Short mmCIF file of C-alpha atoms in Angstrom, two decimals:
data_model
loop_
_atom_site.label_atom_id
_atom_site.label_comp_id
_atom_site.label_asym_id
_atom_site.label_seq_id
_atom_site.Cartn_x
_atom_site.Cartn_y
_atom_site.Cartn_z
CA ASP A 1 80.19 -21.22 -68.23
CA SER A 2 76.52 -22.24 -67.64
CA GLY A 3 75.10 -19.17 -69.38
CA VAL A 4 73.37 -18.00 -66.18
CA THR A 5 74.60 -14.59 -64.96
CA GLN A 6 74.28 -13.06 -61.54
CA THR A 7 75.10 -9.67 -60.21
CA PRO A 8 76.73 -8.46 -58.07
CA LYS A 9 79.41 -11.06 -57.42
CA HIS A 10 80.05 -9.74 -53.91
CA LEU A 11 77.90 -7.63 -51.67
CA ILE A 12 78.82 -6.30 -48.18
CA THR A 13 76.17 -4.56 -46.15
CA ALA A 14 75.02 -3.89 -42.57
CA THR A 15 72.31 -5.41 -40.45
CA GLY A 16 68.88 -3.98 -41.05
CA GLN A 17 69.63 -3.03 -44.65
CA ARG A 18 67.89 -4.28 -47.87
CA VAL A 19 69.60 -5.62 -50.93
CA THR A 20 68.61 -6.83 -54.36
CA LEU A 21 70.33 -9.69 -56.15
CA ARG A 22 69.89 -10.11 -59.89
CA CYS A 23 69.79 -13.10 -62.11
CA SER A 24 69.62 -13.52 -65.88
CA PRO A 25 68.81 -17.09 -66.97
CA ARG A 26 70.24 -18.89 -69.99
CA SER A 27 68.85 -17.78 -73.30
CA GLY A 28 65.50 -19.52 -73.83
CA ASP A 29 65.14 -20.71 -70.27
CA LEU A 30 61.78 -19.85 -68.69
CA SER A 31 62.24 -21.21 -65.25
CA VAL A 32 64.46 -19.53 -62.54
CA TYR A 33 65.27 -21.00 -59.10
CA TRP A 34 66.91 -19.31 -56.16
CA TYR A 35 69.06 -21.12 -53.59
CA GLN A 36 70.89 -20.11 -50.44
CA GLN A 37 74.13 -21.83 -49.61
CA SER A 38 75.70 -21.50 -46.14
CA LEU A 39 78.34 -23.57 -44.47
CA ASP A 40 76.08 -25.32 -42.02
CA GLN A 41 72.97 -25.66 -44.18
CA GLY A 42 74.20 -26.76 -47.58
CA LEU A 43 72.12 -25.78 -50.64
CA GLN A 44 68.67 -24.66 -49.57
CA PHE A 45 65.89 -24.04 -52.13
CA LEU A 46 64.19 -20.67 -51.69
CA ILE A 47 61.74 -20.15 -54.58
CA GLN A 48 61.01 -20.88 -58.24
CA TYR A 49 59.50 -18.80 -60.95
CA TYR A 50 58.27 -19.94 -64.28
CA ASN A 51 57.55 -17.42 -67.07
CA GLY A 52 56.84 -14.69 -64.59
CA GLU A 53 54.79 -16.62 -62.10
CA GLU A 54 55.74 -18.13 -58.76
CA ARG A 55 55.76 -21.94 -59.15
CA ALA A 56 57.23 -23.38 -56.00
CA LYS A 57 58.31 -22.03 -52.57
CA GLY A 58 60.89 -23.50 -50.23
CA ASN A 59 62.41 -22.30 -47.02
CA ILE A 60 62.16 -18.61 -47.91
CA LEU A 61 61.83 -16.20 -45.04
CA GLU A 62 59.11 -13.51 -45.02
CA ARG A 63 61.85 -10.89 -45.16
CA PHE A 64 62.80 -12.29 -48.63
CA SER A 65 60.89 -11.84 -51.74
CA ALA A 66 61.50 -12.42 -55.45
CA GLN A 67 60.05 -11.72 -58.81
CA GLN A 68 60.58 -12.62 -62.44
CA PHE A 69 60.20 -9.89 -65.05
CA PRO A 70 58.83 -10.07 -68.58
CA ASP A 71 62.35 -10.35 -70.02
CA LEU A 72 62.67 -13.39 -67.69
CA HIS A 73 65.40 -11.99 -65.52
CA SER A 74 64.77 -12.36 -61.82
CA GLU A 75 65.48 -10.40 -58.68
CA LEU A 76 65.76 -11.65 -55.08
CA ASN A 77 65.12 -8.91 -52.53
CA LEU A 78 66.42 -9.43 -48.98
CA SER A 79 65.35 -6.95 -46.38
CA SER A 80 65.90 -6.32 -42.58
CA LEU A 81 69.18 -8.17 -43.04
CA GLU A 82 70.61 -10.22 -40.20
CA LEU A 83 74.09 -11.62 -39.61
CA GLY A 84 72.71 -15.08 -40.30
CA ASP A 85 71.73 -14.06 -43.84
CA SER A 86 75.39 -14.01 -44.82
CA ALA A 87 75.72 -16.77 -47.46
CA LEU A 88 76.13 -17.51 -51.11
CA TYR A 89 72.95 -17.02 -53.10
CA PHE A 90 72.64 -19.01 -56.34
CA CYS A 91 70.26 -18.64 -59.18
CA ALA A 92 69.63 -21.62 -61.53
CA SER A 93 67.52 -21.87 -64.67
CA SER A 94 65.93 -24.59 -66.72
CA VAL A 95 64.27 -24.66 -70.13
CA GLU A 96 60.83 -25.07 -68.92
CA SER A 97 58.96 -26.05 -65.78
CA SER A 98 58.82 -29.78 -66.79
CA THR A 99 62.59 -30.07 -67.17
CA ASP A 100 64.78 -31.73 -64.49
CA THR A 101 68.12 -30.22 -65.38
CA GLN A 102 69.05 -26.98 -63.69
CA TYR A 103 72.00 -24.82 -64.67
CA PHE A 104 73.56 -22.70 -61.91
CA GLY A 105 74.96 -19.22 -62.00
CA PRO A 106 78.28 -18.17 -60.35
CA GLY A 107 76.46 -16.85 -57.26
CA THR A 108 76.42 -13.71 -55.19
CA ARG A 109 78.38 -13.73 -51.93
CA LEU A 110 76.45 -11.67 -49.37
CA THR A 111 78.19 -10.52 -46.26
CA VAL A 112 76.19 -8.89 -43.48
CA LEU A 113 78.28 -6.99 -40.91
CA GLY B 1 59.67 -34.56 -47.46
CA GLU B 2 62.80 -35.94 -49.03
CA ASN B 3 65.97 -36.31 -46.98
CA VAL B 4 69.35 -36.89 -48.62
CA GLU B 5 72.37 -38.06 -46.65
CA GLN B 6 75.82 -37.80 -48.24
CA HIS B 7 79.05 -39.48 -47.16
CA PRO B 8 81.93 -38.79 -46.59
CA SER B 9 82.06 -35.09 -45.98
CA THR B 10 85.69 -35.03 -46.86
CA LEU B 11 87.62 -37.44 -49.11
CA SER B 12 91.38 -37.23 -49.69
CA VAL B 13 92.97 -39.38 -52.40
CA GLN B 14 96.22 -39.63 -54.36
CA GLU B 15 96.27 -38.73 -57.99
CA GLY B 16 95.33 -41.81 -60.07
CA ASP B 17 93.29 -43.45 -57.30
CA SER B 18 89.52 -43.93 -57.43
CA ALA B 19 87.04 -41.89 -55.36
CA VAL B 20 83.57 -42.97 -54.32
CA ILE B 21 80.92 -40.73 -52.85
CA LYS B 22 77.72 -42.25 -51.50
CA CYS B 23 74.20 -40.86 -50.97
CA THR B 24 71.05 -42.24 -49.52
CA TYR B 25 67.54 -40.85 -49.93
CA SER B 26 64.33 -41.37 -48.04
CA ASP B 27 61.50 -40.84 -50.53
CA SER B 28 60.87 -43.86 -52.68
CA ALA B 29 59.00 -41.63 -55.22
CA SER B 30 62.26 -39.93 -56.14
CA ASN B 31 63.37 -40.97 -59.60
CA TYR B 32 65.91 -38.45 -60.78
CA PHE B 33 69.37 -38.17 -59.24
CA PRO B 34 71.85 -35.48 -60.45
CA TRP B 35 75.39 -34.95 -59.27
CA TYR B 36 76.97 -31.51 -59.23
CA LYS B 37 80.56 -30.41 -58.96
CA GLN B 38 81.28 -27.03 -57.34
CA GLU B 39 84.79 -25.52 -57.74
CA LEU B 40 85.99 -22.78 -55.41
CA GLY B 41 84.27 -19.48 -56.24
CA LYS B 42 81.83 -21.03 -58.83
CA GLY B 43 78.35 -22.23 -58.92
CA PRO B 44 77.42 -26.00 -58.93
CA GLN B 45 77.86 -27.63 -62.35
CA LEU B 46 75.93 -30.70 -63.38
CA ILE B 47 78.38 -33.50 -64.20
CA ILE B 48 76.13 -36.57 -64.51
CA ASP B 49 72.66 -37.68 -63.67
CA ILE B 50 70.72 -40.93 -63.57
CA ARG B 51 67.02 -41.77 -63.76
CA SER B 52 65.46 -44.66 -61.84
CA ASN B 53 64.91 -46.83 -64.99
CA VAL B 54 68.68 -47.46 -65.18
CA GLY B 55 71.11 -48.89 -62.68
CA GLU B 56 74.31 -47.41 -63.94
CA LYS B 57 75.53 -44.63 -66.19
CA LYS B 58 79.05 -43.77 -67.29
CA ASP B 59 80.71 -40.74 -68.80
CA GLN B 60 84.44 -41.15 -69.33
CA ARG B 61 86.07 -41.31 -65.89
CA ILE B 62 82.87 -40.76 -63.90
CA ALA B 63 79.95 -43.15 -63.30
CA VAL B 64 76.91 -43.19 -61.16
CA THR B 65 75.16 -46.27 -59.75
CA LEU B 66 71.68 -46.46 -58.40
CA ASN B 67 70.04 -49.06 -56.09
CA LYS B 68 66.39 -48.20 -55.88
CA THR B 69 65.59 -51.03 -53.43
CA ALA B 70 68.17 -49.81 -50.96
CA LYS B 71 67.49 -46.12 -51.84
CA HIS B 72 71.13 -45.28 -52.40
CA PHE B 73 73.20 -44.04 -55.26
CA SER B 74 76.98 -43.39 -55.65
CA LEU B 75 79.38 -41.37 -57.72
CA HIS B 76 82.56 -43.08 -58.86
CA ILE B 77 85.52 -41.17 -60.22
CA THR B 78 88.41 -43.25 -61.66
CA GLU B 79 91.97 -42.14 -62.32
CA THR B 80 91.50 -38.99 -60.29
CA GLN B 81 93.36 -35.85 -61.29
CA PRO B 82 94.15 -32.68 -59.29
CA GLU B 83 91.53 -30.78 -61.29
CA ASP B 84 88.91 -33.20 -59.88
CA SER B 85 89.40 -31.45 -56.50
CA ALA B 86 86.09 -29.75 -55.71
CA VAL B 87 82.94 -30.11 -53.64
CA TYR B 88 80.50 -32.64 -55.04
CA PHE B 89 76.73 -32.60 -54.29
CA CYS B 90 74.20 -35.32 -54.89
CA ALA B 91 70.52 -34.58 -55.13
CA ALA B 92 67.23 -36.48 -55.41
CA LYS B 93 63.90 -35.42 -56.78
CA MET B 94 60.81 -36.66 -58.54
CA ALA B 95 61.05 -36.10 -62.32
CA GLY B 96 59.30 -33.03 -63.58
CA GLY B 97 60.32 -29.34 -63.23
CA SER B 98 57.65 -28.58 -60.65
CA TYR B 99 59.55 -30.77 -58.14
CA ILE B 100 62.58 -29.29 -56.45
CA PRO B 101 65.71 -31.38 -55.83
CA THR B 102 66.88 -32.02 -52.27
CA PHE B 103 70.62 -31.71 -52.00
CA GLY B 104 73.12 -33.65 -49.91
CA ARG B 105 75.49 -31.62 -47.66
CA GLY B 106 78.40 -32.11 -50.05
CA THR B 107 81.70 -33.91 -50.18
CA SER B 108 84.96 -32.03 -50.41
CA LEU B 109 87.25 -34.12 -52.66
CA ILE B 110 90.98 -33.38 -52.46
CA VAL B 111 93.26 -35.09 -55.04
CA HIS B 112 96.88 -34.91 -54.04
CA PRO B 113 99.40 -34.81 -56.93
#
């Protein structure tokens, strides 16, 4: 158990809908990262937050957005969902922005029908 | 940007044999190389990492070697056990939390009892 929690574990929804994925980092970790894992793309970095502020951005679509709250939990919002958004979404956390080691949560499996 | 190639995509071994997974990277500035193990239904878990100032690192039955000149690094698992069956990911990044790791596509290791 990495100490990173994610909810929900599974999410099934329809195209065009909007969903919110939630992540709680390990106790004391200030940095949160979001990744998308699909069969044909591997682990793709989406976005990083550090202590409430956006720190780095990867291949995140404009339909996707994220934020980190004062209690350090983070939410990833996915809107106007398409079939191709079906994937595993992982959150990872690290102690601070200068730390290399990331600890991953168990993921949220999103299925868009 | 960084590009990480990982081989093989699937590796099948008998219990007790050794397993080797190889990765190459493109950015000579990368100096931190973690390896993650992902079991079915779980998030990636860090199992070992190496920095560019060392050529080899061992932790019980697993070891990682790094050749900075050739820009490749490898994961070695000795005396494999069925519980080693999982997907293994390599990654490369510049040290420092503001840099995001680039992951390989993963190797599915199957250890037959």
